[in-house]
PDB file of C-alpha atoms and ligand atoms in Angstrom:
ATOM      1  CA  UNK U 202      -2.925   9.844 -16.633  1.00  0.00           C
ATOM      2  CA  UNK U 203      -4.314   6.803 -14.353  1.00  0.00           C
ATOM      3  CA  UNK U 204      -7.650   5.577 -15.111  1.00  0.00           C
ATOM      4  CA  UNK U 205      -8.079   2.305 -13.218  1.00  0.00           C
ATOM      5  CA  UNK U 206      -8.855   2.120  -9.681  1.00  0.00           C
ATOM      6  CA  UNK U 207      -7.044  -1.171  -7.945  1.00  0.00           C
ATOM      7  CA  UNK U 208      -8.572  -2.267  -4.863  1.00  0.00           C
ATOM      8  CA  UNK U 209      -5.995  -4.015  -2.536  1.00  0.00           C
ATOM      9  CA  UNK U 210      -7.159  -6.194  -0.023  1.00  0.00           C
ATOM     10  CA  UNK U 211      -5.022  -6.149   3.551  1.00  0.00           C
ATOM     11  CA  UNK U 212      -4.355  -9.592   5.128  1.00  0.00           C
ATOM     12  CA  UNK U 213      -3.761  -8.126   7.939  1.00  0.00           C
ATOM     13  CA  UNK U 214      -7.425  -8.288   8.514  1.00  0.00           C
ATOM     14  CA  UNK U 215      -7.813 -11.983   7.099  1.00  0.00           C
ATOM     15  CA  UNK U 216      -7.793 -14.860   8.977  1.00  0.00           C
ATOM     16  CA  UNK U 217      -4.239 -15.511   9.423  1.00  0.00           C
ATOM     17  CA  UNK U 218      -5.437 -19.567  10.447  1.00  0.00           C
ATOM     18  CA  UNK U 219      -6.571 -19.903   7.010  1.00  0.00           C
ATOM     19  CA  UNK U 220      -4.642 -17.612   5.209  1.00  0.00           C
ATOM     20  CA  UNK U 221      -5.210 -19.349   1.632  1.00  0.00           C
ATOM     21  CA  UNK U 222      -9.425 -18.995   2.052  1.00  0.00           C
ATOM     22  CA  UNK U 223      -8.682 -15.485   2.377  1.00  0.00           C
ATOM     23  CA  UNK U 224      -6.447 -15.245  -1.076  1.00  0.00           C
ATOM     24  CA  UNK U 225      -9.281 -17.238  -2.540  1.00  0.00           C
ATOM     25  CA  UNK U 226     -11.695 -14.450  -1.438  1.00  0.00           C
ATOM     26  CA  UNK U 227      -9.680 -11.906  -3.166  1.00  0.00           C
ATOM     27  CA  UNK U 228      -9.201 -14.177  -6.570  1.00  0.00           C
ATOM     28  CA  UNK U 229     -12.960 -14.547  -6.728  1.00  0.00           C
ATOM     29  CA  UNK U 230     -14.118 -10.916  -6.082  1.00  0.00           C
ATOM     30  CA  UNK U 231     -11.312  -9.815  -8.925  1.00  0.00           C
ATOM     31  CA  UNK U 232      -8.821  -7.711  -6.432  1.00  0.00           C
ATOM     32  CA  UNK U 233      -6.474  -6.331  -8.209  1.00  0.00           C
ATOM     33  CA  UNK U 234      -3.256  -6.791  -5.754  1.00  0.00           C
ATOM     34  CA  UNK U 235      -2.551  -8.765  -2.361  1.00  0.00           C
ATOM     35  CA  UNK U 236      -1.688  -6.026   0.029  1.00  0.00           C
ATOM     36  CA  UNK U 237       0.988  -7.423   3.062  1.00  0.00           C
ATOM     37  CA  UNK U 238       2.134  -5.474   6.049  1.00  0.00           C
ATOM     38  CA  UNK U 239       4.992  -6.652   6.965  1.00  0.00           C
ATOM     39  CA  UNK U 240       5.705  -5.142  10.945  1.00  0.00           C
ATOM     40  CA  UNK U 241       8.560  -5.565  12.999  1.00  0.00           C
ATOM     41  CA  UNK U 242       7.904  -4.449  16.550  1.00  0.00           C
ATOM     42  CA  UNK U 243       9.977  -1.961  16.137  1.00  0.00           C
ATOM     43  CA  UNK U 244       9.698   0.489  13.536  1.00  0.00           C
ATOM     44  CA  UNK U 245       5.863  -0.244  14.845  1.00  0.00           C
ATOM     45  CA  UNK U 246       4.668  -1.444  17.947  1.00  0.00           C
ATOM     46  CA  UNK U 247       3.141  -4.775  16.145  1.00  0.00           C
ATOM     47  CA  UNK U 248       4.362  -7.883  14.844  1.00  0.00           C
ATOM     48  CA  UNK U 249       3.063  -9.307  11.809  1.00  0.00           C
ATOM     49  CA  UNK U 250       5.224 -12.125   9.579  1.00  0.00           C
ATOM     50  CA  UNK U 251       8.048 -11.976   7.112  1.00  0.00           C
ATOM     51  CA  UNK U 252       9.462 -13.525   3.651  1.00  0.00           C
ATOM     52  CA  UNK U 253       8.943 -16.727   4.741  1.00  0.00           C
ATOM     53  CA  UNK U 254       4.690 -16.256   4.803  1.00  0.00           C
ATOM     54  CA  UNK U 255       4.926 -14.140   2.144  1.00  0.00           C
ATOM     55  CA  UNK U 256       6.707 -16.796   0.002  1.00  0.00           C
ATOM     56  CA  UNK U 257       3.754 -19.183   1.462  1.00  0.00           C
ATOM     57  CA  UNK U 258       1.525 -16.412  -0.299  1.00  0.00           C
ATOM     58  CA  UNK U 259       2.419 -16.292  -3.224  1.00  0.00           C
ATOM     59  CA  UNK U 260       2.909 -19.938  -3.826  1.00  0.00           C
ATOM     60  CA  UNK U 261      -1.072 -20.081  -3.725  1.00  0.00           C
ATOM     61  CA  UNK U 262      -1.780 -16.960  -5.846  1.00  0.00           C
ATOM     62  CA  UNK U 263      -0.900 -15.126  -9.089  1.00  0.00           C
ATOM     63  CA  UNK U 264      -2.146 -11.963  -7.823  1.00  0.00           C
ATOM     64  CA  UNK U 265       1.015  -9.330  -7.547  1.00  0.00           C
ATOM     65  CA  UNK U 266       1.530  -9.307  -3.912  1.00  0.00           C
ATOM     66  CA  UNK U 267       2.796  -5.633  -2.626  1.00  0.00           C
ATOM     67  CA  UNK U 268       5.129  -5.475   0.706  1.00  0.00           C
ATOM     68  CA  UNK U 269       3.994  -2.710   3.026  1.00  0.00           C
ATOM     69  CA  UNK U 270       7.722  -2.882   5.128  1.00  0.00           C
ATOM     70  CA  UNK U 271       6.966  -1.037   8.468  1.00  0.00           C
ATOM     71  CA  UNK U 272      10.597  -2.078   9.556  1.00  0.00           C
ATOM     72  CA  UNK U 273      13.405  -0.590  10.494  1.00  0.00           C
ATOM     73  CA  UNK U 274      15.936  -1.351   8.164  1.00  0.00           C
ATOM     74  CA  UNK U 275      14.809  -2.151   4.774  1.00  0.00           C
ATOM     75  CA  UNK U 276      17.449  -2.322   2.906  1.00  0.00           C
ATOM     76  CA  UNK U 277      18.637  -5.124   4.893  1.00  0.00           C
ATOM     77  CA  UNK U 278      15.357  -7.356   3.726  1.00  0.00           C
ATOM     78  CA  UNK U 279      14.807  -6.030   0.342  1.00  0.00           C
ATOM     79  CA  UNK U 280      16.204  -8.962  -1.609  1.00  0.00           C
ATOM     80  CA  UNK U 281      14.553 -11.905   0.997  1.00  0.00           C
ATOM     81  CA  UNK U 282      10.742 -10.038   0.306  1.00  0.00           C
ATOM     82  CA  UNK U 283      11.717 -10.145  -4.205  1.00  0.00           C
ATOM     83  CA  UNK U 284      12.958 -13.440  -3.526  1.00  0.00           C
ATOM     84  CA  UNK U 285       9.943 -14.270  -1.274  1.00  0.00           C
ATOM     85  CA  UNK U 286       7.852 -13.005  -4.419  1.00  0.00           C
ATOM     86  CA  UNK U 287       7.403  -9.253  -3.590  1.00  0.00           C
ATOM     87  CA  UNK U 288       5.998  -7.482  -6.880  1.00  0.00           C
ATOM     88  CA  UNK U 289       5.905  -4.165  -5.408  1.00  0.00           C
ATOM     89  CA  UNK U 290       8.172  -2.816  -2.314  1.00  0.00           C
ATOM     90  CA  UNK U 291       7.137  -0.246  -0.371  1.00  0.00           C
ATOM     91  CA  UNK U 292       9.378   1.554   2.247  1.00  0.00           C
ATOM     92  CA  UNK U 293       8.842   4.426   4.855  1.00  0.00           C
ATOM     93  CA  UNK U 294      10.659   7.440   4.518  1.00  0.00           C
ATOM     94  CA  UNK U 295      10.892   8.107   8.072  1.00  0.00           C
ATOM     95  CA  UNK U 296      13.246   4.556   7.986  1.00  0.00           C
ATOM     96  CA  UNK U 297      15.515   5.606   5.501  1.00  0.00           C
ATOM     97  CA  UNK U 298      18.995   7.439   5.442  1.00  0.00           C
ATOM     98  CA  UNK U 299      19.567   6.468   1.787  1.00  0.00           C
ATOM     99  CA  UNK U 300      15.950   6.588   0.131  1.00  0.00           C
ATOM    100  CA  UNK U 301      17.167   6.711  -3.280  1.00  0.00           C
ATOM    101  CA  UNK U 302      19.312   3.780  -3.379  1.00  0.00           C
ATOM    102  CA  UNK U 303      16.596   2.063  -1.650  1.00  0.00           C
ATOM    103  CA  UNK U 304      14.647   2.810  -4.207  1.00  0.00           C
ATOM    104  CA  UNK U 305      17.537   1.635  -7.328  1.00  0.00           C
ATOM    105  CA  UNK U 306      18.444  -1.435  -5.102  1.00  0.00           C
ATOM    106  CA  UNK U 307      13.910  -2.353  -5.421  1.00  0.00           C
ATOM    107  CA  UNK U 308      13.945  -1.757  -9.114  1.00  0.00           C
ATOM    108  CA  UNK U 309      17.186  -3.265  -9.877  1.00  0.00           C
ATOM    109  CA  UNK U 310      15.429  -6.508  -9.023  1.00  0.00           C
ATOM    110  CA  UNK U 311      12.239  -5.352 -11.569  1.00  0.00           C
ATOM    111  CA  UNK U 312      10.137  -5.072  -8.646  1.00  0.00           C
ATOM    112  CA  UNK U 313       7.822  -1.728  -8.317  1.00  0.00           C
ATOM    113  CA  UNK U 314       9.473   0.879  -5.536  1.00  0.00           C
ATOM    114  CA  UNK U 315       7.392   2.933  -3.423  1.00  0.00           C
ATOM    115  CA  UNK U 316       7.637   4.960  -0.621  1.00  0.00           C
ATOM    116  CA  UNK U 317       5.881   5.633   2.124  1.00  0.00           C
ATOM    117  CA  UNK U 318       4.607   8.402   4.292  1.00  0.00           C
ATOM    118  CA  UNK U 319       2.950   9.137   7.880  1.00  0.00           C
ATOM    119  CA  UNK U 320       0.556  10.874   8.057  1.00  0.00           C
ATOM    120  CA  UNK U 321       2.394  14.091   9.835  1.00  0.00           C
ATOM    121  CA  UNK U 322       5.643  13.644   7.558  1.00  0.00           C
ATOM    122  CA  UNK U 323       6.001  16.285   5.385  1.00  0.00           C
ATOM    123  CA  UNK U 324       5.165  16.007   2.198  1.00  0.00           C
ATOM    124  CA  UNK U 325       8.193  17.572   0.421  1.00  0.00           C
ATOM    125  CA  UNK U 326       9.962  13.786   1.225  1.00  0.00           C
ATOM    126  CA  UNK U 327       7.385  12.495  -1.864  1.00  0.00           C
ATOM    127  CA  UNK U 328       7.797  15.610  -3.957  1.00  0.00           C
ATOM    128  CA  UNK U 329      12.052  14.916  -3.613  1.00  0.00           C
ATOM    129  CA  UNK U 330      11.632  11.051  -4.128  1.00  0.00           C
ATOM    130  CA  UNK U 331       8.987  10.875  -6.482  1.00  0.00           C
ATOM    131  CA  UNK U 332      11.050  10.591  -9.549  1.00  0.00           C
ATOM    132  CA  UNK U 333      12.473   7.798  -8.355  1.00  0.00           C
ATOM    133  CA  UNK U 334       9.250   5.966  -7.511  1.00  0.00           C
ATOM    134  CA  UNK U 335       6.593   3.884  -9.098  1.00  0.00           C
ATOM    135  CA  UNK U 336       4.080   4.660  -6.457  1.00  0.00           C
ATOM    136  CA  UNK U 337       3.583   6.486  -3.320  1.00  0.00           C
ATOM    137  CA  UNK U 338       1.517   5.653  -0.207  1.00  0.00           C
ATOM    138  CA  UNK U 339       0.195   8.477   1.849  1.00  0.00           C
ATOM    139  CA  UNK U 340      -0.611   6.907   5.582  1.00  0.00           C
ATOM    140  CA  UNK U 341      -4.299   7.794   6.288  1.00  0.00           C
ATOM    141  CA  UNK U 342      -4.016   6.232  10.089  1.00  0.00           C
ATOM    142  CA  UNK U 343      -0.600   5.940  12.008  1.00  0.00           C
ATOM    143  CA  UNK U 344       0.969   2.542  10.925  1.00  0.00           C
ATOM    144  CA  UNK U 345       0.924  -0.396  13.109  1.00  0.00           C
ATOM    145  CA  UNK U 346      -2.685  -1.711  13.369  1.00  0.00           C
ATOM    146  CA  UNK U 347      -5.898  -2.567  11.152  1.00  0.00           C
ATOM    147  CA  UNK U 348      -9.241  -1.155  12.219  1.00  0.00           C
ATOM    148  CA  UNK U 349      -8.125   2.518  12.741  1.00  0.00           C
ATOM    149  CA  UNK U 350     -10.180   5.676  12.006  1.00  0.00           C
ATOM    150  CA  UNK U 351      -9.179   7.306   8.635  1.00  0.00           C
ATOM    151  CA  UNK U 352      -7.159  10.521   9.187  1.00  0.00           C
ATOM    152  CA  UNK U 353      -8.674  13.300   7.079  1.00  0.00           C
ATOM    153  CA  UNK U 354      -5.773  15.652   6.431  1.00  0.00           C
ATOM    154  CA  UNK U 355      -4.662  12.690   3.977  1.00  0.00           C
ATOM    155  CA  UNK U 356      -7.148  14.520   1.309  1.00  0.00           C
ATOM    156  CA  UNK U 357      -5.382  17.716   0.959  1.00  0.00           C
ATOM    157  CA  UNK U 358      -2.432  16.048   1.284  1.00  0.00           C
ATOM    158  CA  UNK U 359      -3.018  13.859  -1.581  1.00  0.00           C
ATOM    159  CA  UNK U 360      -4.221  16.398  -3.690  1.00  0.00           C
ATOM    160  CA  UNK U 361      -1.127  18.379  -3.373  1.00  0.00           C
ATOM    161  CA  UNK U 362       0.960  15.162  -4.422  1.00  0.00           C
ATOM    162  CA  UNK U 363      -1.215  14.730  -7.266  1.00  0.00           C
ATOM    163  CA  UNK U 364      -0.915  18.353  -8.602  1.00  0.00           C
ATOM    164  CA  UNK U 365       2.869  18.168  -7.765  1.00  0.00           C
ATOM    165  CA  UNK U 366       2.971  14.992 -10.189  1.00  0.00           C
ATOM    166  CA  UNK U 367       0.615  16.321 -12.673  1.00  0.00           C
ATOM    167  CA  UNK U 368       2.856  19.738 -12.882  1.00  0.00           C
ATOM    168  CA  UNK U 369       6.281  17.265 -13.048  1.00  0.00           C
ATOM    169  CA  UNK U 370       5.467  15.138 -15.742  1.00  0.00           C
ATOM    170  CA  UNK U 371       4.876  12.289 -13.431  1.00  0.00           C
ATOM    171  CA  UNK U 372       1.286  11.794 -14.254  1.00  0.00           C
ATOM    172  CA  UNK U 373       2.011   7.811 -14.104  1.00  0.00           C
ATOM    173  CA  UNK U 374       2.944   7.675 -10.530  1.00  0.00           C
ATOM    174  CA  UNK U 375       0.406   5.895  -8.500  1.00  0.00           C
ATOM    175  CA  UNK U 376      -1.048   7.174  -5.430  1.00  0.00           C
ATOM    176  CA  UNK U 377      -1.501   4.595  -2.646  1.00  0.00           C
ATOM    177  CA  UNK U 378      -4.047   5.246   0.635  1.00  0.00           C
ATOM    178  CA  UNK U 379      -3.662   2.524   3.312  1.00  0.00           C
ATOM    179  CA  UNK U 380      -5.833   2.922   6.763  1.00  0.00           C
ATOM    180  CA  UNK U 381      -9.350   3.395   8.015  1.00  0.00           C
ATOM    181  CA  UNK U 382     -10.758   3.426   4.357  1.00  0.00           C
ATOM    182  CA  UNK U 383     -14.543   2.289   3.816  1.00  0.00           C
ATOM    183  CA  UNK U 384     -17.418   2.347   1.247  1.00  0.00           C
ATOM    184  CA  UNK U 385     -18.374   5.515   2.649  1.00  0.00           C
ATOM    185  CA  UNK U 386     -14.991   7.744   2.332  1.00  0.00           C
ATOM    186  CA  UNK U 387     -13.387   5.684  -0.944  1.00  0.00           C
ATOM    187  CA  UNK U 388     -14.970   8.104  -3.602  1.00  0.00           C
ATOM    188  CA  UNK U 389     -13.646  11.138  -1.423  1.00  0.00           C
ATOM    189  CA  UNK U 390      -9.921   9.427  -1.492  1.00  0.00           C
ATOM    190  CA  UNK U 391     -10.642   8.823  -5.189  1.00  0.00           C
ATOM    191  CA  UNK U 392     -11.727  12.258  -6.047  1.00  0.00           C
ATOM    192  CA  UNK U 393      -8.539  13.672  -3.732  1.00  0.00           C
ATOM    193  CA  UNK U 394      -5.801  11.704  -6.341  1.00  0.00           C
ATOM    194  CA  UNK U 395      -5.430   8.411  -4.909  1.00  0.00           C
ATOM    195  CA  UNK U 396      -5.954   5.138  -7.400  1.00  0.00           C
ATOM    196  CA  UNK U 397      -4.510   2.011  -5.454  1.00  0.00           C
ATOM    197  CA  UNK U 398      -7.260   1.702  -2.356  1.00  0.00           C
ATOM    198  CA  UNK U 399      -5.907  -0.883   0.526  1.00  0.00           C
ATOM    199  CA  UNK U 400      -8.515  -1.619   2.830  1.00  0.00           C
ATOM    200  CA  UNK U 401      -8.577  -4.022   5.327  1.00  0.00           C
ATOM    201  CA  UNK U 402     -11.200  -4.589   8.189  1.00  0.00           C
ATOM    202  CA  UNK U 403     -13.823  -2.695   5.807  1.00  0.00           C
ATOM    203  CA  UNK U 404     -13.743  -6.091   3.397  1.00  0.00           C
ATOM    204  CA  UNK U 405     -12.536  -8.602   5.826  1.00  0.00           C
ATOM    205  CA  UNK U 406     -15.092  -8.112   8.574  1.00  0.00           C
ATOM    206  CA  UNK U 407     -18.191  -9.337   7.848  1.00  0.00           C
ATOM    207  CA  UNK U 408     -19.576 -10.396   4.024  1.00  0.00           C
ATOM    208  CA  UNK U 409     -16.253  -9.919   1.694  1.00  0.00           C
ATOM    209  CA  UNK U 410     -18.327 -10.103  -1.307  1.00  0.00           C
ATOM    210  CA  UNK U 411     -20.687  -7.387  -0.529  1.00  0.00           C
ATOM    211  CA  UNK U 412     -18.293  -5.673   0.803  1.00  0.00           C
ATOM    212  CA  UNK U 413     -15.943  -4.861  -1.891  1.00  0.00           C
ATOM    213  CA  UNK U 414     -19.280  -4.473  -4.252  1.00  0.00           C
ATOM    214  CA  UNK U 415     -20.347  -1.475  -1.746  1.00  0.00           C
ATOM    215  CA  UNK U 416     -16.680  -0.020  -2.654  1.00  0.00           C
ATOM    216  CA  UNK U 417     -16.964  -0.663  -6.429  1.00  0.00           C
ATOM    217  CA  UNK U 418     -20.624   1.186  -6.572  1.00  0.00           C
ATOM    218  CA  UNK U 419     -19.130   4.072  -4.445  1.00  0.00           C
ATOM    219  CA  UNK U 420     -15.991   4.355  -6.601  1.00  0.00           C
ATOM    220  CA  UNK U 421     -18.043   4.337  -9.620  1.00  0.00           C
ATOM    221  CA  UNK U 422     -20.576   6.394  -8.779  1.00  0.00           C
TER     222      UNK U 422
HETATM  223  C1  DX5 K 598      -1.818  -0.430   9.007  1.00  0.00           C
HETATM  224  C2  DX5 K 598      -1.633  -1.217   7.743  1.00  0.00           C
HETATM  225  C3  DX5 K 598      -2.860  -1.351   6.916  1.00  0.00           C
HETATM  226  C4  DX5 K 598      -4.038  -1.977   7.614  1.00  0.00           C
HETATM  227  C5  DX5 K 598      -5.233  -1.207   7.173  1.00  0.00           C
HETATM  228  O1  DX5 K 598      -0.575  -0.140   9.534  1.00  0.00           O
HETATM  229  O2  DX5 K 598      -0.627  -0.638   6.933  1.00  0.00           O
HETATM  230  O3  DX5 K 598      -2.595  -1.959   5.666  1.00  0.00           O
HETATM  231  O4  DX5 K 598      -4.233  -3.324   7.339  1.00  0.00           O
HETATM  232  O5  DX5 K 598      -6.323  -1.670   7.863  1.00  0.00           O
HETATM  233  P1  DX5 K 598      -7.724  -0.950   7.835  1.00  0.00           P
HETATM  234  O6  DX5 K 598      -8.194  -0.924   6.396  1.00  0.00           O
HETATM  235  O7  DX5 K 598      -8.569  -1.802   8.704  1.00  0.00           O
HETATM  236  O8  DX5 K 598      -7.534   0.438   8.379  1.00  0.00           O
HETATM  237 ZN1   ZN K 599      -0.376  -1.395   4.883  1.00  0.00          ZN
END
């Protein structure tokens, strides 16, 4: 059974000029993970950084820093983001031919293996992989860009993953939800399943502080 709620800050929202005020932001106001979206142009039709930022990251922080890859072959990075720092590696589904040893070839390197899915992939992908996971991210926008409206069929598809893990003995899995989340929907993604909330332009734009105090209230109340 989860308990905690871990807010994850996006960088992709940050100012990318002064990357390390940013991480400071997130130290002081107690986030609870660094959360990195890693784009290729490709897989997505943006372009963010890679390892070598990343590495740049985590020199300045001991927060766990958790690698969103929107690329198209992951398998072929995996080892440049754990040796960049990566504590947790998240993959799509729709990327991968060979999910599962993905998945071994994350945790084989003690870093935390998630997947990822769209948010019109079906959801039987999580319910097959899940055993093999340490978290899952449900897409609540399509991936690519910050500042997107929050998809609402994510709810009842998150509650479905979290009755599917609560009937499979996989009550530890955490649930992920990345995209369009603010103060004002986080208790409904809370209430739906999900524990690990990434948010981006709701805390980055404008007062971070007060910001990520509006989600706490709302996620406590
Ligand atoms: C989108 C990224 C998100 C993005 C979320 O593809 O995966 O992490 O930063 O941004 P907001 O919270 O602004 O929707
Ligand atoms: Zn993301």
């Amino acid at each position: 059974m989860i308990n905690k709620v871990k807010i994850a800050p996006s960088l992709l929202s940050a100012n990318f000029a002064n990357l390390e005020k940013s991480v400071r932001l997130c130290e002081e106001n107690s986030a609870d993970i660094l959360h990195l979206d890693i784009m290729d142009g490709h897989f997505v039709p943006n372009i963010t950084f890679g390892p070598l930022v990343v590495s740049a990251i985590g020199r300045l922080t001991e927060l766990p820093l958790d690698c969103h890859l929107m690329i198209t072959d992951p398998d072929k990075y995996i080892a440049d983001f754990v040796e960049a720092g990566a504590d947790m590696i998240s993959v799509h589904v729709e990327t991968g031919f060979h999910l599962h040893r993905t998945l071994s070839t994350i945790k084989n390197y003690s870093c935390k293996a998630g997947i990822v899915l769209n948010p019109a992939t079906p959801l039987e992908y999580a319910f097959e992989a899940a055993e093999f996971c340490d978290f899952i991210l449900l897409m609540s926008v399509n991936p690519g860009f910050g500042g997107q409206s929050f998809i609402t069929s994510f709810l009842r598809r998150c509650e479905k993953l979290r009755t599917f893990l609560d009937n499979n003995n996989l009550q530890h899995l955490e649930i992920q939800v990345d995209g369009g989340i603010t103060p004002s929907n986080v208790r409904q993604v809370v209430d739906a399943g999900a524990n690990i909330i990434v948010a981006g332009s709701a805390l980055f734009n404008g007062d971070f502080r007060s910001n990520i105090e509006a989600f706490r209230r709302n996620i406590q109340e």
